[in-house]
């Protein structure tokens, strides 16, 4: 028996119980942090024992939802999945999950480790977790003060991925030029997925688009189709760099609504119909990524599709909460691309007119200190489309100013600005008549505050039970 | 003919960190006063219009900055011409660095700039990130800086302001930004102009004065929301420094 393993897990487990008991945030990171002090390679040690190995999901947007979709699909196949669920995606969060599930001898009774990994941590995670499969969703600008520029991140990813053994499988969203670039420079197996629906294309690159330059030769890319941000069908007339051909593709998306979307999926020349109980184009991307990951584990496509049709969203990402006869939709917004997609989705659902809207901007470390990004969000979409508006969060004054310069305040009937989140939510709810709907769009820590309010009132449950 | 021709230089390449807010602010603060404004986007293939009244040049990523630096050499003469004719120029972060003499990276050759500001920038080892407040003309300017380049001013450039909170040009001499005649550069994202409306109005006045050769007094606007955002950003800068 390894004494250090024994003690590190014992201490970690005690801390886990303690932090749950004091109800300080569900204990997602601290136990791992302490355990690794005692045995520094504990993570690699524990994970090497999993019979079906480890899979990593990373990228700017969609990793939590995608990982949860994969987990749902694998579990329906009877595979025991160990998964860092509560969005705790730094190495210490992963380690805490392991410590929680291991016995004192370091044995974990799971088959496969499924790890959502923060994009800045990916290089280190590849080294520690030794995954056989890596799924990358996309690469957008997000919290530039924390992650740095996407070109820098792209280079770091490529360097780290190039050190992987040849038998590794890398699954990539081909619509993202940065990821296609990475794929073209890898020697291991690369599988591409993407969209192919010409009806969906945006009229021009949004302001939040990042990767307009060819990653190979720096020439400006031509886009035949733009699905979201810089994702689409692109080519470079200078060096011939183009979107790679797709193994798994979505030729058509139909019936987008606030809670669901349908799309067809083509794989091995057969087309399948898929229903999702989560909305929006971004969730089609998430589902497509999850499908690709599940196929790489040799699960049959009809089984995958049937599992996905029962899937509901991760906490706070898209959440429907019932408050008596009133309905609340909670959409996490954390960067320009995600914000734009959410705006498009709720506008489409509300027939281009939103009765009750609540926007909230915080600037804590987890949100990003820099709030400049709101100027890249197309808040102009809200111009004369909102009746009752609440603006909240630590940086509510900044958000209000952004809305003024989007000329989105002009036709608002009632405007409430309140940095106190719970009061603001309560007032916004009171304004709702029965059967009306409130859309809440907070940044990450603002979402946690709002959820706390709904938990206290008994309308929903704590996130770590998720 | 529009009263003001606003040119957004490399709108598609130097556009991260929300610098677009500066364009929106100039455009709307003119429109709200019935000053007509035309906006042109000028990128790699385009020439800089000779009738430009205000030119804006934002920040970008390192890779884009390299490409822009090369392309900028074709536009150098027209930019110098604008600056000599006292056209109002505002540049932020990467754009600011490129208006200077050069940017010296850790490895490889210097990236040449335009040289309309007497400044030099060298790559630093530490990224200077955070909320930033500077003293400017008996008021404050507030923004967010995120740069590793350290900028040093030569004799012909004056600092835009003095650092109260943050790192400023180089983290050493408490200076932030640079001014020469009607050319302004600084590291403040945020966006800069929405939260600093008096600075925005100063740019508009200067552009109109240059064009009409008359003293311009802009009609005041209701800046309650702007002032509140400014105040709260200053407060936040104090809390997070």
XYZ file of C-alpha atoms in Angstrom:
707
model
C 0.000 0.000 0.000
C 1.201 3.446 -0.832
C 1.128 5.484 2.391
C 1.206 8.841 0.679
C -1.755 7.925 -1.527
C -3.654 6.786 1.544
C -3.070 9.990 3.486
C -3.560 12.384 0.618
C -6.939 10.832 -0.166
C -7.920 10.679 3.499
C -7.172 14.361 4.045
C -8.858 15.307 0.770
C -12.001 13.389 1.689
C -12.198 14.975 5.139
C -11.940 18.443 3.609
C -14.612 17.517 1.126
C -17.041 16.569 3.891
C -16.121 19.646 5.887
C -16.663 22.074 3.032
C -20.005 20.467 2.125
C -20.982 20.707 5.773
C -20.205 24.416 5.994
C -21.983 24.840 2.631
C -19.196 26.965 1.238
C -19.581 26.359 -2.466
C -19.872 22.585 -2.570
C -16.159 21.917 -2.036
C -15.167 21.599 -5.661
C -11.507 22.653 -5.540
C -9.924 22.787 -2.083
C -9.722 19.051 -1.260
C -7.763 18.419 -4.455
C -5.475 21.326 -3.760
C -4.521 19.970 -0.347
C -4.284 16.335 -1.442
C -1.762 17.170 -4.144
C 0.445 18.797 -1.533
C 0.844 15.392 0.023
C 1.348 13.390 -3.155
C 2.293 15.561 -6.127
C 1.546 13.043 -8.906
C -1.676 11.821 -7.307
C -3.774 12.756 -10.330
C -1.728 10.807 -12.876
C -1.542 7.907 -10.429
C -5.300 7.695 -9.901
C -6.310 8.211 -13.523
C -3.892 5.650 -14.947
C -6.054 2.987 -13.290
C -9.221 3.721 -15.270
C -9.870 0.767 -17.632
C -11.271 2.884 -20.483
C -8.809 5.722 -20.058
C -9.447 9.459 -20.196
C -11.113 11.907 -22.532
C -10.650 15.692 -22.450
C -13.080 18.372 -23.633
C -11.742 21.908 -24.020
C -12.466 25.129 -25.903
C -13.827 28.590 -25.201
C -17.562 27.983 -25.426
C -19.708 24.914 -24.869
C -17.332 22.627 -23.006
C -19.556 22.147 -19.956
C -22.644 21.334 -22.007
C -20.729 19.149 -24.451
C -19.073 17.155 -21.654
C -22.439 16.664 -19.991
C -23.933 15.433 -23.252
C -21.097 12.932 -23.674
C -21.556 11.808 -20.082
C -25.289 11.231 -20.644
C -24.639 9.203 -23.788
C -21.895 7.046 -22.232
C -23.880 6.398 -19.064
C -26.843 5.197 -21.109
C -24.451 2.610 -22.540
C -23.706 1.371 -19.038
C -20.268 2.989 -18.963
C -19.374 4.351 -15.530
C -18.141 7.865 -16.154
C -16.057 9.928 -13.765
C -16.713 13.546 -14.665
C -15.890 16.956 -13.137
C -19.420 18.195 -13.360
C -19.840 21.478 -11.575
C -17.719 23.393 -14.087
C -14.648 23.013 -11.867
C -12.283 22.665 -14.771
C -8.837 23.486 -13.433
C -6.561 20.598 -12.422
C -7.455 20.960 -8.757
C -11.159 20.573 -9.578
C -10.389 17.397 -11.514
C -8.307 16.110 -8.646
C -11.082 16.880 -6.158
C -13.483 14.794 -8.245
C -10.989 11.912 -8.205
C -10.383 12.176 -4.462
C -14.110 12.203 -3.799
C -14.643 9.012 -5.808
C -11.523 7.059 -4.872
C -11.337 4.696 -1.926
C -8.470 5.159 0.526
C -6.293 2.751 -1.469
C -6.578 4.883 -4.582
C -9.048 2.723 -6.474
C -11.838 4.347 -8.451
C -14.732 2.168 -9.543
C -15.327 4.074 -12.804
C -14.623 2.993 -16.381
C -13.749 6.236 -18.063
C -12.604 9.719 -17.029
C -14.345 12.561 -18.852
C -12.696 15.889 -18.128
C -13.821 19.354 -18.971
C -10.612 21.376 -19.027
C -10.089 25.132 -18.919
C -8.428 26.231 -22.160
C -5.435 27.794 -20.398
C -4.836 24.544 -18.483
C -5.059 22.233 -21.515
C -1.295 21.824 -22.114
C -0.707 20.853 -18.485
C -3.805 18.629 -18.433
C -2.593 16.692 -21.500
C 0.569 15.931 -19.603
C -1.088 14.927 -16.306
C -4.188 13.151 -17.581
C -2.676 11.288 -20.541
C -5.972 11.182 -22.467
C -6.590 8.933 -25.482
C -9.140 11.381 -26.908
C -9.190 15.177 -26.979
C -12.222 17.109 -28.172
C -11.802 20.805 -28.973
C -14.974 22.839 -29.475
C -13.841 26.300 -30.604
C -11.469 29.139 -29.814
C -12.952 32.598 -29.274
C -11.740 35.669 -27.500
C -12.673 35.304 -23.862
C -11.318 37.167 -20.886
C -8.284 38.567 -22.644
C -6.931 39.667 -19.294
C -6.815 36.052 -18.154
C -6.303 33.827 -21.184
C -4.352 36.131 -23.450
C -4.936 36.411 -27.158
C -6.296 33.482 -29.143
C -3.200 33.339 -31.360
C -1.071 32.743 -28.286
C -3.423 30.097 -26.962
C -3.566 28.399 -30.373
C 0.232 28.149 -30.486
C 0.382 26.720 -26.956
C -2.295 24.145 -27.785
C -0.540 23.060 -30.954
C 2.808 22.641 -29.207
C 1.224 20.577 -26.448
C -0.843 18.436 -28.821
C 2.192 17.710 -30.999
C 3.833 15.902 -28.088
C 0.983 13.360 -27.825
C 1.533 9.749 -28.873
C 0.403 8.838 -32.407
C -2.455 6.644 -31.205
C -4.211 9.633 -29.659
C -7.429 10.815 -31.330
C -8.147 14.526 -31.678
C -11.690 15.613 -32.542
C -11.987 19.099 -33.986
C -14.625 21.599 -35.014
C -13.558 22.180 -38.622
C -15.587 25.395 -38.917
C -13.091 27.149 -36.660
C -9.989 28.087 -38.717
C -7.718 27.996 -35.665
C -8.712 24.411 -34.891
C -8.405 23.321 -38.523
C -4.916 24.804 -38.497
C -4.040 22.773 -35.406
C -5.447 19.613 -37.002
C -3.362 20.040 -40.144
C -0.184 20.065 -38.087
C -0.851 16.933 -36.042
C 0.377 13.456 -36.804
C -2.141 11.580 -34.648
C -5.658 10.702 -35.826
C -7.774 13.802 -36.451
C -11.538 13.705 -37.012
C -13.439 16.794 -38.125
C -17.052 17.795 -37.556
C -18.933 20.892 -38.718
C -22.044 22.509 -40.152
C -23.050 22.599 -43.797
C -26.365 24.463 -43.855
C -26.226 27.298 -46.398
C -29.521 28.724 -45.118
C -27.943 29.647 -41.805
C -25.269 32.005 -42.937
C -24.918 35.451 -41.314
C -24.791 38.443 -43.686
C -21.318 39.505 -42.504
C -18.683 38.662 -39.931
C -19.914 39.840 -36.513
C -17.888 42.406 -34.575
C -16.831 39.668 -32.209
C -15.172 37.619 -34.967
C -11.550 36.802 -34.198
C -9.848 34.598 -36.721
C -10.193 36.575 -39.934
C -6.610 35.916 -40.970
C -5.378 32.701 -42.516
C -3.525 30.854 -39.758
C -1.014 29.525 -42.321
C -0.036 32.632 -44.287
C -1.771 35.559 -42.506
C -3.684 36.537 -45.656
C -7.325 37.573 -45.049
C -9.674 34.575 -45.213
C -12.694 34.456 -47.518
C -15.881 33.200 -45.909
C -18.534 31.546 -48.095
C -20.607 30.839 -45.018
C -20.521 32.308 -41.515
C -22.448 30.432 -38.834
C -21.323 32.245 -35.700
C -18.389 34.517 -34.921
C -15.548 33.337 -37.201
C -16.966 29.840 -37.672
C -18.070 28.773 -41.110
C -16.834 27.692 -44.523
C -13.637 29.561 -45.264
C -10.745 29.458 -47.679
C -7.545 31.363 -48.323
C -6.987 32.511 -51.883
C -3.289 33.029 -51.194
C -2.134 29.642 -49.883
C -5.169 27.411 -50.425
C -5.841 26.757 -46.739
C -9.480 25.772 -46.457
C -11.949 24.095 -44.172
C -11.044 20.399 -43.980
C -13.586 17.881 -45.240
C -16.025 16.737 -42.606
C -16.438 13.197 -41.293
C -19.605 14.131 -39.417
C -21.705 17.004 -40.702
C -24.994 18.779 -40.142
C -26.555 19.540 -43.535
C -29.697 21.124 -42.127
C -31.029 22.730 -38.946
C -34.789 23.054 -38.507
C -37.346 24.297 -36.007
C -35.254 26.394 -33.680
C -37.273 27.363 -30.606
C -36.513 28.558 -27.097
C -36.315 25.052 -25.627
C -35.428 22.885 -28.567
C -33.897 22.487 -31.981
C -33.957 19.767 -34.610
C -31.226 18.966 -37.057
C -30.172 16.294 -39.472
C -26.839 14.587 -39.168
C -24.852 12.909 -41.898
C -22.301 10.213 -41.186
C -21.071 7.478 -43.552
C -23.548 8.758 -46.193
C -26.540 8.069 -43.976
C -28.703 10.916 -42.690
C -30.252 10.822 -39.226
C -32.823 13.153 -37.651
C -31.891 14.508 -34.236
C -33.993 16.318 -31.625
C -32.454 18.373 -28.858
C -34.250 19.682 -25.799
C -31.873 22.625 -25.573
C -32.021 25.618 -27.923
C -29.797 27.489 -30.307
C -27.136 27.023 -32.918
C -24.461 26.765 -30.239
C -26.167 23.694 -28.833
C -26.185 22.098 -32.277
C -22.417 22.570 -32.210
C -22.281 21.091 -28.704
C -24.372 18.090 -29.746
C -22.305 17.575 -32.886
C -19.139 17.568 -30.780
C -20.672 15.124 -28.293
C -21.839 12.843 -31.101
C -18.354 12.815 -32.622
C -16.816 11.977 -29.251
C -19.299 9.158 -28.663
C -18.721 7.705 -32.135
C -15.011 7.623 -31.350
C -15.910 5.350 -28.396
C -17.638 3.028 -30.900
C -21.178 3.758 -29.740
C -23.885 3.264 -32.385
C -25.351 6.444 -33.816
C -29.036 5.581 -33.170
C -28.174 5.007 -29.479
C -26.337 8.324 -29.334
C -29.244 10.204 -30.874
C -31.776 8.637 -28.565
C -29.678 9.550 -25.500
C -29.305 13.130 -26.706
C -33.051 13.536 -27.107
C -33.406 13.209 -23.314
C -30.637 15.663 -22.481
C -31.311 18.875 -20.527
C -28.864 21.735 -20.031
C -26.170 22.343 -17.413
C -26.920 24.674 -14.516
C -27.168 28.304 -15.455
C -26.149 27.743 -19.086
C -29.725 27.530 -20.226
C -32.055 26.920 -17.359
C -35.810 27.145 -17.126
C -37.104 27.891 -13.638
C -40.786 27.969 -12.723
C -41.879 30.578 -10.223
C -45.530 29.774 -9.708
C -47.168 30.531 -13.034
C -44.246 32.689 -14.129
C -41.335 31.374 -16.159
C -37.708 32.395 -15.879
C -35.006 31.563 -18.399
C -31.425 31.822 -17.207
C -28.767 32.103 -19.936
C -25.104 32.388 -19.011
C -23.285 35.030 -21.083
C -19.528 35.269 -20.765
C -18.067 36.506 -24.011
C -19.176 38.393 -27.147
C -19.887 35.323 -29.269
C -21.926 33.555 -26.603
C -23.828 36.748 -25.807
C -24.668 37.341 -29.480
C -25.973 33.798 -29.887
C -28.147 34.081 -26.779
C -29.573 37.409 -27.988
C -30.426 35.898 -31.361
C -32.049 32.880 -29.722
C -34.283 34.776 -27.296
C -35.258 37.378 -29.894
C -36.291 34.670 -32.281
C -38.278 32.905 -29.573
C -40.048 36.073 -28.449
C -40.996 37.025 -31.989
C -38.497 39.861 -31.970
C -40.022 41.472 -28.896
C -38.839 40.819 -25.328
C -41.293 41.891 -22.628
C -39.009 41.368 -19.592
C -35.230 41.349 -19.856
C -32.588 41.299 -17.131
C -28.899 41.801 -17.940
C -26.145 41.537 -15.376
C -22.409 42.242 -15.612
C -19.860 41.360 -12.936
C -16.093 41.825 -13.121
C -14.780 39.335 -10.579
C -11.821 37.104 -11.516
C -14.087 34.359 -12.903
C -15.943 36.862 -15.107
C -12.795 38.639 -16.242
C -11.801 41.974 -14.738
C -11.947 43.702 -18.100
C -15.460 44.644 -19.192
C -14.390 46.092 -22.563
C -15.833 43.022 -24.271
C -19.424 44.268 -23.929
C -18.591 46.794 -26.665
C -18.050 43.880 -29.048
C -21.468 42.407 -28.303
C -24.149 43.292 -30.866
C -26.473 44.829 -28.264
C -27.833 46.929 -31.122
C -30.022 43.855 -31.752
C -32.133 44.997 -28.767
C -32.956 48.389 -30.283
C -36.708 49.059 -29.697
C -37.296 45.412 -28.795
C -37.489 45.458 -24.988
C -40.349 46.742 -22.779
C -39.140 46.232 -19.196
C -35.410 46.184 -18.631
C -33.321 45.565 -15.519
C -29.562 46.190 -15.539
C -27.608 44.758 -12.637
C -24.221 43.488 -11.449
C -21.083 45.113 -10.097
C -20.530 46.850 -13.451
C -24.172 47.733 -14.095
C -23.217 51.356 -14.918
C -20.924 50.135 -17.716
C -23.616 47.875 -19.118
C -26.171 50.673 -18.992
C -23.774 52.928 -20.885
C -23.235 50.229 -23.501
C -27.018 49.946 -23.935
C -27.289 53.723 -24.326
C -24.775 53.668 -27.184
C -26.583 50.683 -28.708
C -29.641 52.991 -28.641
C -31.412 50.150 -26.889
C -32.836 52.293 -24.051
C -34.923 54.608 -26.219
C -38.100 52.538 -26.303
C -37.815 50.845 -22.927
C -40.894 51.583 -20.801
C -39.451 50.781 -17.372
C -35.761 50.735 -16.671
C -34.319 49.583 -13.363
C -30.620 49.781 -12.534
C -29.551 48.085 -9.341
C -26.127 46.690 -8.441
C -27.775 44.568 -5.734
C -28.462 41.357 -7.589
C -31.001 39.733 -5.297
C -33.106 42.862 -4.905
C -33.008 43.429 -8.620
C -34.128 39.869 -9.381
C -36.934 40.121 -6.860
C -38.188 43.410 -8.306
C -37.991 42.063 -11.847
C -39.970 38.977 -10.812
C -42.606 41.094 -9.098
C -43.060 43.038 -12.290
C -44.050 39.847 -14.087
C -47.726 39.020 -14.397
C -48.789 35.403 -14.330
C -47.764 33.365 -17.398
C -45.205 35.965 -18.377
C -41.542 35.157 -19.009
C -38.381 36.817 -17.731
C -35.058 36.365 -19.505
C -32.010 36.632 -17.243
C -28.625 37.045 -18.953
C -25.847 37.179 -16.331
C -22.079 36.718 -16.463
C -20.654 33.783 -14.491
C -20.510 35.062 -10.911
C -23.680 37.089 -11.435
C -25.334 33.819 -12.460
C -24.168 32.215 -9.201
C -25.738 35.087 -7.206
C -28.987 34.835 -9.122
C -29.113 31.066 -8.667
C -28.475 31.517 -4.966
C -31.596 33.675 -4.833
C -33.698 31.032 -6.581
C -32.266 28.285 -4.354
C -33.062 30.248 -1.187
C -36.597 30.742 -2.400
C -36.846 27.044 -3.126
C -37.424 27.423 -6.884
C -34.380 25.345 -7.858
C -31.575 23.309 -6.254
C -27.881 23.754 -5.473
C -25.501 23.341 -8.360
C -23.341 20.614 -6.861
C -26.327 18.285 -6.780
C -26.489 18.776 -10.517
C -20.955 66.647 -47.535
C -20.658 65.320 -44.002
C -19.328 67.623 -41.305
C -16.984 64.940 -40.080
C -15.357 62.091 -41.953
C -14.357 59.453 -39.398
C -11.962 56.767 -40.586
C -11.650 53.459 -38.755
C -8.224 52.145 -39.677
C -7.865 48.344 -39.880
C -11.357 47.889 -38.446
C -11.191 44.168 -39.262
C -7.724 43.415 -37.876
C -7.225 45.777 -34.984
C -10.556 45.254 -33.302
C -10.196 43.280 -30.118
C -10.719 44.573 -26.605
C -13.929 46.394 -27.494
C -12.313 49.424 -29.094
C -15.335 49.675 -31.394
C -17.031 51.577 -28.566
C -14.875 54.552 -29.503
C -16.335 54.666 -33.009
C -19.885 54.378 -31.650
C -19.234 57.189 -29.204
C -17.824 59.602 -31.762
C -20.627 58.783 -34.189
C -23.476 59.153 -31.709
C -22.164 62.225 -29.924
C -21.985 63.927 -33.314
C -25.419 62.702 -34.404
C -27.057 63.771 -31.133
C -25.852 67.300 -31.926
C -26.901 67.198 -35.560
C -23.309 67.132 -36.692
C -23.360 64.863 -39.702
C -20.760 62.138 -39.685
C -19.594 59.645 -42.265
C -17.635 56.546 -41.266
C -15.208 54.764 -43.571
C -13.499 51.509 -42.818
C -9.988 51.290 -44.184
C -8.092 48.024 -44.248
C -5.201 46.334 -46.032
C -6.300 46.986 -49.623
C -7.667 50.506 -49.091
C -6.019 53.900 -49.155
C -6.424 56.427 -46.365
C -8.876 59.143 -47.542
C -7.240 62.557 -47.799
C -10.378 64.270 -46.451
C -10.224 62.374 -43.135
C -11.221 64.519 -40.141
C -10.792 61.953 -37.372
C -8.827 58.739 -37.671
C -9.191 55.910 -35.167
C -6.692 53.054 -34.872
C -7.424 50.324 -32.278
C -5.604 47.440 -30.666
C -5.108 43.964 -32.094
C -3.427 40.666 -31.421
C 0.302 40.205 -31.967
C -0.159 38.306 -35.235
C -2.476 40.930 -36.700
C -0.148 43.647 -35.499
C 2.697 42.167 -37.509
C 0.634 42.111 -40.677
C -0.612 45.634 -40.033
C 2.907 46.879 -39.380
C 3.990 45.639 -42.814
C 0.933 47.059 -44.567
C 1.253 50.330 -42.692
C 4.427 51.169 -44.586
C 2.273 51.665 -47.716
C 0.020 54.057 -45.815
C 2.803 55.785 -43.923
C 3.062 58.848 -46.163
C -0.650 59.570 -46.142
C -0.791 59.179 -42.356
C 2.129 61.550 -41.892
C 0.389 63.960 -44.227
C -2.796 63.799 -42.125
C -0.888 64.357 -38.904
C 0.970 67.339 -40.376
C -2.375 68.802 -41.393
C -3.535 68.492 -37.783
C -6.147 65.854 -38.513
C -7.324 64.365 -35.217
C -5.873 60.897 -34.672
C -6.672 58.592 -31.767
C -4.848 55.302 -31.364
C -5.199 52.695 -28.641
C -2.748 50.025 -27.491
C -1.403 48.254 -30.602
C -2.444 51.194 -32.783
C -0.698 53.563 -30.369
C 2.507 51.546 -30.531
C 2.429 51.525 -34.328
C 2.049 55.301 -34.530
C 5.441 55.481 -32.851
C 8.874 54.906 -34.336
C 9.052 51.138 -33.821
C 8.081 48.143 -31.750
C 10.987 45.979 -30.671
C 9.946 42.345 -30.035
C 11.881 39.879 -27.867
C 13.231 38.156 -30.957
C 13.564 39.200 -34.552
C 13.595 42.569 -36.198
C 11.905 45.777 -35.091
C 8.404 46.328 -36.416
C 8.545 49.764 -37.998
C 5.814 52.255 -37.076
C 4.548 55.444 -38.684
C 6.574 57.815 -36.565
C 3.931 60.503 -36.087
C 4.433 60.119 -32.341
C 7.913 60.388 -30.869
C 7.660 57.149 -28.913
C 9.432 53.786 -28.888
C 8.052 50.519 -27.598
C 10.005 47.481 -26.471
C 8.581 44.081 -25.561
C 8.455 43.583 -21.811
C 8.462 40.435 -19.726
C 5.449 41.207 -17.627
C 1.967 41.835 -18.954
C 0.502 45.013 -17.529
C -3.138 44.253 -16.948
C -5.791 46.006 -14.934
C -8.098 48.918 -14.372
C -6.372 52.197 -14.950
C -7.047 55.789 -13.890
C -5.016 58.722 -15.148
C -5.023 62.427 -14.381
C -5.841 64.419 -17.511
C -6.450 68.187 -17.628
C -7.682 68.464 -14.034
C -10.004 65.498 -14.551
C -9.565 61.756 -14.742
C -9.612 59.308 -17.621
C -10.535 55.733 -16.819
C -9.970 52.534 -18.773
C -8.458 49.075 -18.765
C -4.910 48.332 -19.864
C -3.609 45.009 -21.163
C -0.183 45.172 -22.785
C 3.327 43.803 -22.420
C 5.024 46.405 -24.589
C 6.756 49.181 -22.666
C 6.483 52.566 -24.318
C 8.947 55.377 -23.733
C 8.378 58.949 -24.855
C 10.896 61.006 -26.789
C 11.268 64.769 -26.486
C 8.607 65.686 -29.019
C 5.786 63.745 -27.351
C 4.038 64.769 -24.158
C 2.318 62.259 -21.892
C -1.457 62.261 -22.211
C -1.728 62.052 -18.445
C -0.234 60.902 -15.197
C -0.941 57.439 -13.827
C -3.016 57.447 -10.642
C -3.889 53.748 -10.721
C -2.311 51.180 -13.060
C 0.961 50.811 -14.948
C 0.724 53.291 -17.807
C 3.222 53.505 -20.654
C 5.953 51.389 -19.119
C 5.291 50.775 -15.423
C 8.245 52.970 -14.548
C 7.699 56.689 -15.031
C 3.984 57.150 -14.174
C 3.250 58.499 -17.632
C 0.344 57.226 -19.707
C -0.268 57.829 -23.383
C 1.291 60.412 -25.635
C 0.174 63.585 -27.407
C 1.691 65.539 -30.257
C -0.419 68.307 -31.773
C -3.685 66.520 -32.681
C -2.308 62.990 -32.434
C -3.352 61.083 -29.306
C -2.319 57.604 -28.256
C -2.793 55.597 -25.090
C -3.272 52.125 -23.629
C -6.805 52.630 -22.358
C -9.395 50.094 -23.497
C -12.712 50.010 -21.775
C -13.813 51.360 -24.321
C -12.054 54.680 -23.685
C -14.413 57.286 -25.143
C -17.830 56.196 -23.812
C -16.702 56.494 -20.192
C -14.692 59.630 -20.853
C -17.158 61.806 -22.767
C -15.281 65.070 -22.272
C -12.237 63.568 -23.935
C -14.472 62.391 -26.793
C -15.946 65.877 -27.145
C -12.505 67.453 -27.121
C -11.599 65.280 -30.141
C -14.787 66.276 -31.969
C -14.231 69.986 -31.249
C -10.657 69.843 -32.448
C -11.727 68.161 -35.670
C -14.426 70.779 -36.307
C -12.119 73.660 -35.410
C -9.491 72.422 -37.793
C -12.029 72.145 -40.559
C -13.968 75.387 -40.026
C -11.000 77.366 -38.693
C -13.388 78.758 -36.060
C -13.676 78.255 -32.332
C -16.243 75.522 -31.679
C -18.417 75.207 -28.601
C -20.289 71.930 -28.655
C -23.820 72.001 -27.236
C -23.846 69.978 -23.997
C -25.448 66.525 -23.890
C -27.022 64.768 -20.972
C -24.101 62.702 -19.695
C -25.616 61.299 -16.527
C -25.100 57.680 -17.586
C -21.582 58.410 -18.864
C -20.580 60.180 -15.649
C -21.988 57.408 -13.495
C -20.089 54.763 -15.493
C -16.943 56.873 -15.133
C -17.388 57.233 -11.370
C -18.109 53.565 -10.827
C -15.133 52.522 -12.981
C -12.816 54.757 -10.937
C -14.210 53.267 -7.748
C -13.743 49.747 -9.116
C -10.159 50.579 -10.123
C -9.455 51.580 -6.519
C -10.998 48.388 -5.178
C -9.145 46.078 -7.557
C -5.687 47.673 -7.670
